[in-house]
Coordinates of C-alpha atoms in Angstrom, one line a residue:
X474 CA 15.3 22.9 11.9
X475 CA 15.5 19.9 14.4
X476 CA 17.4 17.4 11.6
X477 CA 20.4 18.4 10.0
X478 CA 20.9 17.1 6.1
X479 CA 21.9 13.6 7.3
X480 CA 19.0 13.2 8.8
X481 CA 16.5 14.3 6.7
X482 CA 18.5 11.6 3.9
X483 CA 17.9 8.9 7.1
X484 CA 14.2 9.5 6.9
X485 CA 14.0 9.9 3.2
X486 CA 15.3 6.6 2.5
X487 CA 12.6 4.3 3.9
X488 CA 10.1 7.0 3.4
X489 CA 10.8 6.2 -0.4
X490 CA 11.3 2.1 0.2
X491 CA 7.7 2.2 2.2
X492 CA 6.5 3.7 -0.8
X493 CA 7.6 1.3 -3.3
X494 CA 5.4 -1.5 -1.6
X495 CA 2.2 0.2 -1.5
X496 CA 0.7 -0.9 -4.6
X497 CA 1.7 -4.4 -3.6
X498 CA -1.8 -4.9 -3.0
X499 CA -2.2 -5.0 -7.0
X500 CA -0.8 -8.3 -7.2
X501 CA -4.4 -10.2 -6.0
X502 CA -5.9 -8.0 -9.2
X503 CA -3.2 -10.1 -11.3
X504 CA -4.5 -13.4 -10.5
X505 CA -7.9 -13.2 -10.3
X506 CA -8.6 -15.5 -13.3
X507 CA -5.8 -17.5 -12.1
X508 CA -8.0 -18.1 -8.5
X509 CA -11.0 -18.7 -10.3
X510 CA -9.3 -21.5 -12.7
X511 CA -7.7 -23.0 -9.3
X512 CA -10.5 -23.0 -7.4
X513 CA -13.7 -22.9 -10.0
X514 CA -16.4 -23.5 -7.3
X515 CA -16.0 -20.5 -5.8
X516 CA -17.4 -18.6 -8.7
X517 CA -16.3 -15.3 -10.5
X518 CA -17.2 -12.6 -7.5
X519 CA -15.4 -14.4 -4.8
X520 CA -12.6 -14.3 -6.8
X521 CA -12.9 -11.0 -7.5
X522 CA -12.8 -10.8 -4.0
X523 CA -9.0 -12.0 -3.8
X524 CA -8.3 -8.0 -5.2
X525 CA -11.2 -6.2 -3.3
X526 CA -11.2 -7.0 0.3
X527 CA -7.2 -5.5 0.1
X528 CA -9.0 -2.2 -0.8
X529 CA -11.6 -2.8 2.1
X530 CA -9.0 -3.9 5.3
X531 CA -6.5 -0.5 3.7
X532 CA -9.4 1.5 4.6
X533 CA -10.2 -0.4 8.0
X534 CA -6.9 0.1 8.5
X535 CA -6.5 3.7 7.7
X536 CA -9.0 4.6 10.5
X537 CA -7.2 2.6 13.3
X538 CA -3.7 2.8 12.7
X539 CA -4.2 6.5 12.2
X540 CA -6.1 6.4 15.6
X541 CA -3.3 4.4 17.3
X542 CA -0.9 7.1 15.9
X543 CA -1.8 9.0 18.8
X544 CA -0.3 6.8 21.1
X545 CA 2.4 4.4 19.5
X546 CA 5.1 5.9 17.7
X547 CA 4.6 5.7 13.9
X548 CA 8.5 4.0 13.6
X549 CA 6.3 0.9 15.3
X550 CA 3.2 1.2 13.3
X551 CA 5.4 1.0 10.5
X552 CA 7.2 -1.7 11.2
X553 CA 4.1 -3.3 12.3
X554 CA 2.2 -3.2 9.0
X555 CA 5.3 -3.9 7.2
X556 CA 5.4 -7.3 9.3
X557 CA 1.4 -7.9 8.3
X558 CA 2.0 -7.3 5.0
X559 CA 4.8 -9.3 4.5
X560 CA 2.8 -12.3 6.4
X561 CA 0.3 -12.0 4.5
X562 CA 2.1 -12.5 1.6
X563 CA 3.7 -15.0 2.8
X564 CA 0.3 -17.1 3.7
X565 CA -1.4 -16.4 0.1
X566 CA 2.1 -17.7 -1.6
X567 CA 3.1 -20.8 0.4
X568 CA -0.1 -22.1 2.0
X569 CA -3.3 -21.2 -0.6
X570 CA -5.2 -24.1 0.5
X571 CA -8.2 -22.7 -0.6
X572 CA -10.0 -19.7 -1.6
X573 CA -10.6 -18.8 2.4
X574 CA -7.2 -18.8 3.2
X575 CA -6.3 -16.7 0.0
X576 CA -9.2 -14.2 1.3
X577 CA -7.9 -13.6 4.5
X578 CA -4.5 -13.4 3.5
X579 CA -6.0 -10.4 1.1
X580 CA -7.0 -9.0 4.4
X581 CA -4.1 -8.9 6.3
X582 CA -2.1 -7.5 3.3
X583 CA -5.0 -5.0 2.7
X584 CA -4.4 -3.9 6.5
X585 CA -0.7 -3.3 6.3
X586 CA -1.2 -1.8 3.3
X587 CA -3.3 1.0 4.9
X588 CA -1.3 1.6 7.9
X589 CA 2.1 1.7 5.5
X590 CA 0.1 4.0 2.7
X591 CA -1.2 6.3 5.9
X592 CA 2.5 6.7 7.5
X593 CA 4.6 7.1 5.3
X594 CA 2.5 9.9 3.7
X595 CA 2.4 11.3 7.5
X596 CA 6.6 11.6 8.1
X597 CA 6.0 13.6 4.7
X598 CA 4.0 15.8 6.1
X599 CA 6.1 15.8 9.8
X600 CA 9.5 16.2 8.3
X601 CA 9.1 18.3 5.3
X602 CA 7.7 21.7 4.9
X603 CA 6.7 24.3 2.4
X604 CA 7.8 23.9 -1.2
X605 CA 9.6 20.6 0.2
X606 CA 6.6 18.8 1.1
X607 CA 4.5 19.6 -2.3
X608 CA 8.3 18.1 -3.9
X609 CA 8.4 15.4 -1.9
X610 CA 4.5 13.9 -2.0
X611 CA 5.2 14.3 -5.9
X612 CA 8.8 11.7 -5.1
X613 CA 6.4 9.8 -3.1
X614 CA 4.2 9.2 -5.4
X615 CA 6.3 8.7 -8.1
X616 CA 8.2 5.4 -5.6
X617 CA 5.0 4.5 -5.3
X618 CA 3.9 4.1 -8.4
X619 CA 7.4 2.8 -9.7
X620 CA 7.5 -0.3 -7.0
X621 CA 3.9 -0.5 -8.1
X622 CA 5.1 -0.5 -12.2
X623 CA 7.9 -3.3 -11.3
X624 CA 6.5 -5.5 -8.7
X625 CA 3.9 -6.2 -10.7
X626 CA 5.6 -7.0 -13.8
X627 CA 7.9 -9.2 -11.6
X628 CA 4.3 -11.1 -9.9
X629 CA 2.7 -11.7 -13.4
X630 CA 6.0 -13.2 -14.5
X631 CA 5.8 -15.6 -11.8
X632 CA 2.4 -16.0 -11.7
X633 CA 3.0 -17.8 -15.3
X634 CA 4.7 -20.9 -13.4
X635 CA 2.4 -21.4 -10.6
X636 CA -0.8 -18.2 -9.6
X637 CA 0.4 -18.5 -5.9
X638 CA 4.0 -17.3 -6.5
X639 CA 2.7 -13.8 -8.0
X640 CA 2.8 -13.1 -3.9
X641 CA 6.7 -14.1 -3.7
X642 CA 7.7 -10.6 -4.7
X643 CA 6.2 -10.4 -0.9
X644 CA 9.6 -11.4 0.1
X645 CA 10.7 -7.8 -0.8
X646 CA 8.7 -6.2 2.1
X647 CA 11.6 -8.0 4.2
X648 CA 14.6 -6.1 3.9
X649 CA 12.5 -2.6 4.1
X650 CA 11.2 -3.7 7.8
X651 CA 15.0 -3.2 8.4
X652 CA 15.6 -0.4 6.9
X653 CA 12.4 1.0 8.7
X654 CA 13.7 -0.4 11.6
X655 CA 16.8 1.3 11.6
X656 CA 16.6 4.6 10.6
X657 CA 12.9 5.7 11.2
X658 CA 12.8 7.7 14.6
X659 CA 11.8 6.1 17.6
X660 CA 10.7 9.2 19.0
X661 CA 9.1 10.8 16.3
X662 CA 5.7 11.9 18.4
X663 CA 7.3 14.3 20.8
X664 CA 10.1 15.0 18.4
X665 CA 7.5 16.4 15.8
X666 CA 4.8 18.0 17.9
X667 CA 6.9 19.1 21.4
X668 CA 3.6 17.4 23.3
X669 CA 2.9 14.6 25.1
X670 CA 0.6 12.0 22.8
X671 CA -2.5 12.3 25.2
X672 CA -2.0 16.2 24.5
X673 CA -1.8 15.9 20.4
X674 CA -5.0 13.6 20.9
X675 CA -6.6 16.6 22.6
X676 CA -5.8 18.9 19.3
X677 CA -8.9 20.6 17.6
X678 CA -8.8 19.7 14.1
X679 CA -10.3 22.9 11.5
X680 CA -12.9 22.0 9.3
X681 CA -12.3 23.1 5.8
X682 CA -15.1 22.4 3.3
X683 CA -12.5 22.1 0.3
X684 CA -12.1 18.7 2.1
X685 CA -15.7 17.5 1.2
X686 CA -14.8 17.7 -2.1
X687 CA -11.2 16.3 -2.5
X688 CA -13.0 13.2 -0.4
X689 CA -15.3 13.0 -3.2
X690 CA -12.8 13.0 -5.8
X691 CA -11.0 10.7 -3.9
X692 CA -13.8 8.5 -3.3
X693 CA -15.2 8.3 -6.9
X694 CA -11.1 7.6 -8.3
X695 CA -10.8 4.5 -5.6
X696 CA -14.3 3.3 -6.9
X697 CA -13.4 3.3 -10.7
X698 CA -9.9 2.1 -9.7
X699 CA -11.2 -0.8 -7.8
X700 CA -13.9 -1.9 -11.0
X701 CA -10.7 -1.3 -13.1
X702 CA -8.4 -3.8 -11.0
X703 CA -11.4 -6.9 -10.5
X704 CA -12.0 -7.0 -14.0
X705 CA -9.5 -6.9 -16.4
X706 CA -7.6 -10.4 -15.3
X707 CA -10.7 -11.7 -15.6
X708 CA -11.2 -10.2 -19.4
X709 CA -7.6 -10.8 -20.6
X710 CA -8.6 -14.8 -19.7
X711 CA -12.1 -15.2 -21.2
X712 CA -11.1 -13.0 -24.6
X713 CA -7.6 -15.1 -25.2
X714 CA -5.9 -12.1 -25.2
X715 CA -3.3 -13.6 -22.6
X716 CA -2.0 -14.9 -19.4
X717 CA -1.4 -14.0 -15.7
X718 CA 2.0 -12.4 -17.7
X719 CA -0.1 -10.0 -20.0
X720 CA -2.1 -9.2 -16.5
X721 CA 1.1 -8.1 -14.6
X722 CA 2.1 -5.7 -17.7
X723 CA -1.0 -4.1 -17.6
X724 CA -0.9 -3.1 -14.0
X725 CA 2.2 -2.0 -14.9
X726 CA 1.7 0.4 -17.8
X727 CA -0.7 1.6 -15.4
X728 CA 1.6 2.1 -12.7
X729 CA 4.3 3.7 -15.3
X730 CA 1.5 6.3 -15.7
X731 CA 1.2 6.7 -12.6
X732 CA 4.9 7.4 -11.9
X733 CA 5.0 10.2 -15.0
X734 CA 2.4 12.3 -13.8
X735 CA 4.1 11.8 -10.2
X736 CA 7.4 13.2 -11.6
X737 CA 6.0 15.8 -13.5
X738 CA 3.5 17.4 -10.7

């Protein structure tokens, strides 16, 4: 093994704090009726928009941070899109000027998102193996879906005073850039593959056709997922049913699903 017990706990700790902020994204599905009310020029699918075009920069960003992966250390990519993330945050809950600022501040959280959702789920892969790595994509999951469960809770709460704070529990992703920073490894490339990044680049990768269809499956759970999360703000408003607070528990239940079947599989 090339870590002893201490340092697997190291790399397990911000493994599981990375993974608690990847659902973060949820928050612009929380206040979709809220954007709409703030800014009603814009109309219902531009709003909509606040939650999608996360969706669409995470997968823009799963393609070139995982390409950059080859040549930066992943410690840096992850501290990167922690620091994107957090901006964007930042941006969408202290300067919403107007629905075009609120959209590209979607953007830049949906990059960081990707490139944090990619890596952390790579160092699983790196540092664990065997039985170990099936356990701990489950515990992954599971943080996921729990910092998922109660930052949303947390943003609809505060969505209730003013929409734009719903992106304060940004201010989260702070402390976790730290902990990244200090206790990922730096040189986790040669560490994990013994070769030189320009020769892991070179690295035939095997074709196996199961992978068609766990893409598909993948594909058609993001789609429904995505319909699911610019819609029901915007239904919860026009029945009566509630606020931006009933939104945020919601997206929470969901997320407490989520972390069940994460501890049981």
């Amino acid at each position: 093994m090339l870590y002893g017990p201490k340092k697997k706990v190291d790399i397990v700790i911000p493994i599981l704090c990375i993974a608690c902020l990847t659902m973060l994204n949820n928050v612009g599905s929380i206040v979709i009726a809220d954007v709409l009310k703030a800014f009603p020029d814009t109309g219902e699918v531009l709003s909509q928009f606040t939650y999608t075009i996360t969706t669409l920069f995470a997968v823009i960003a799963n393609f070139v941070i995982g390409f950059a992966s080859r040549y930066i250390s992943r410690k840096k990519l992850i501290v990167f899109s922690l620091c994107v993330m957090f901006a964007g945050g930042m941006i969408a809950g202290f300067f919403p000027i107007n629905i075009w600022v609120v959209l590209i501040a979607g953007g830049i959280i949906g990059f960081g998102k990707g490139g944090i959702a990619t890596l952390s789920m790579s160092l699983v892969a790196s540092y664990c193996q065997g039985e170990k790595k099936s356990s701990m994509i489950g515990v992954r999951t599971s943080a996921s879906y729990f910092g998922g469960m109660i930052l949303t809770l947390v943003a609809g709460e505060l969505a209730v005073i003013k929409w734009n704070y719903a992106y304060l529990v940004f201010l989260v992703i702070f402390p976790v850039i730290f902990i990244a920073a200090k206790w990922l490894p730096s040189n986790d490339m040669a560490v994990i593959t013994g070769q030189q990044p320009e020769q892991r680049a070179s690295r035939d990768f095997k074709f196996n056709p199961a992978i068609l269809f766990f893409c598909f499956v993948s594909f058609a759970f993001s789609v429904l997922h995505s319909i699911w999360g610019s819609n029901y703000s915007l239904f919860i408003s026009r029945t009566g049913l509630g606020d931006a607070a009933l939104a945020g528990t919601v997206s929470s239940v969901t997320s407490l699903a989520g972390f069940i079947m994460g501890v049981i599989f």
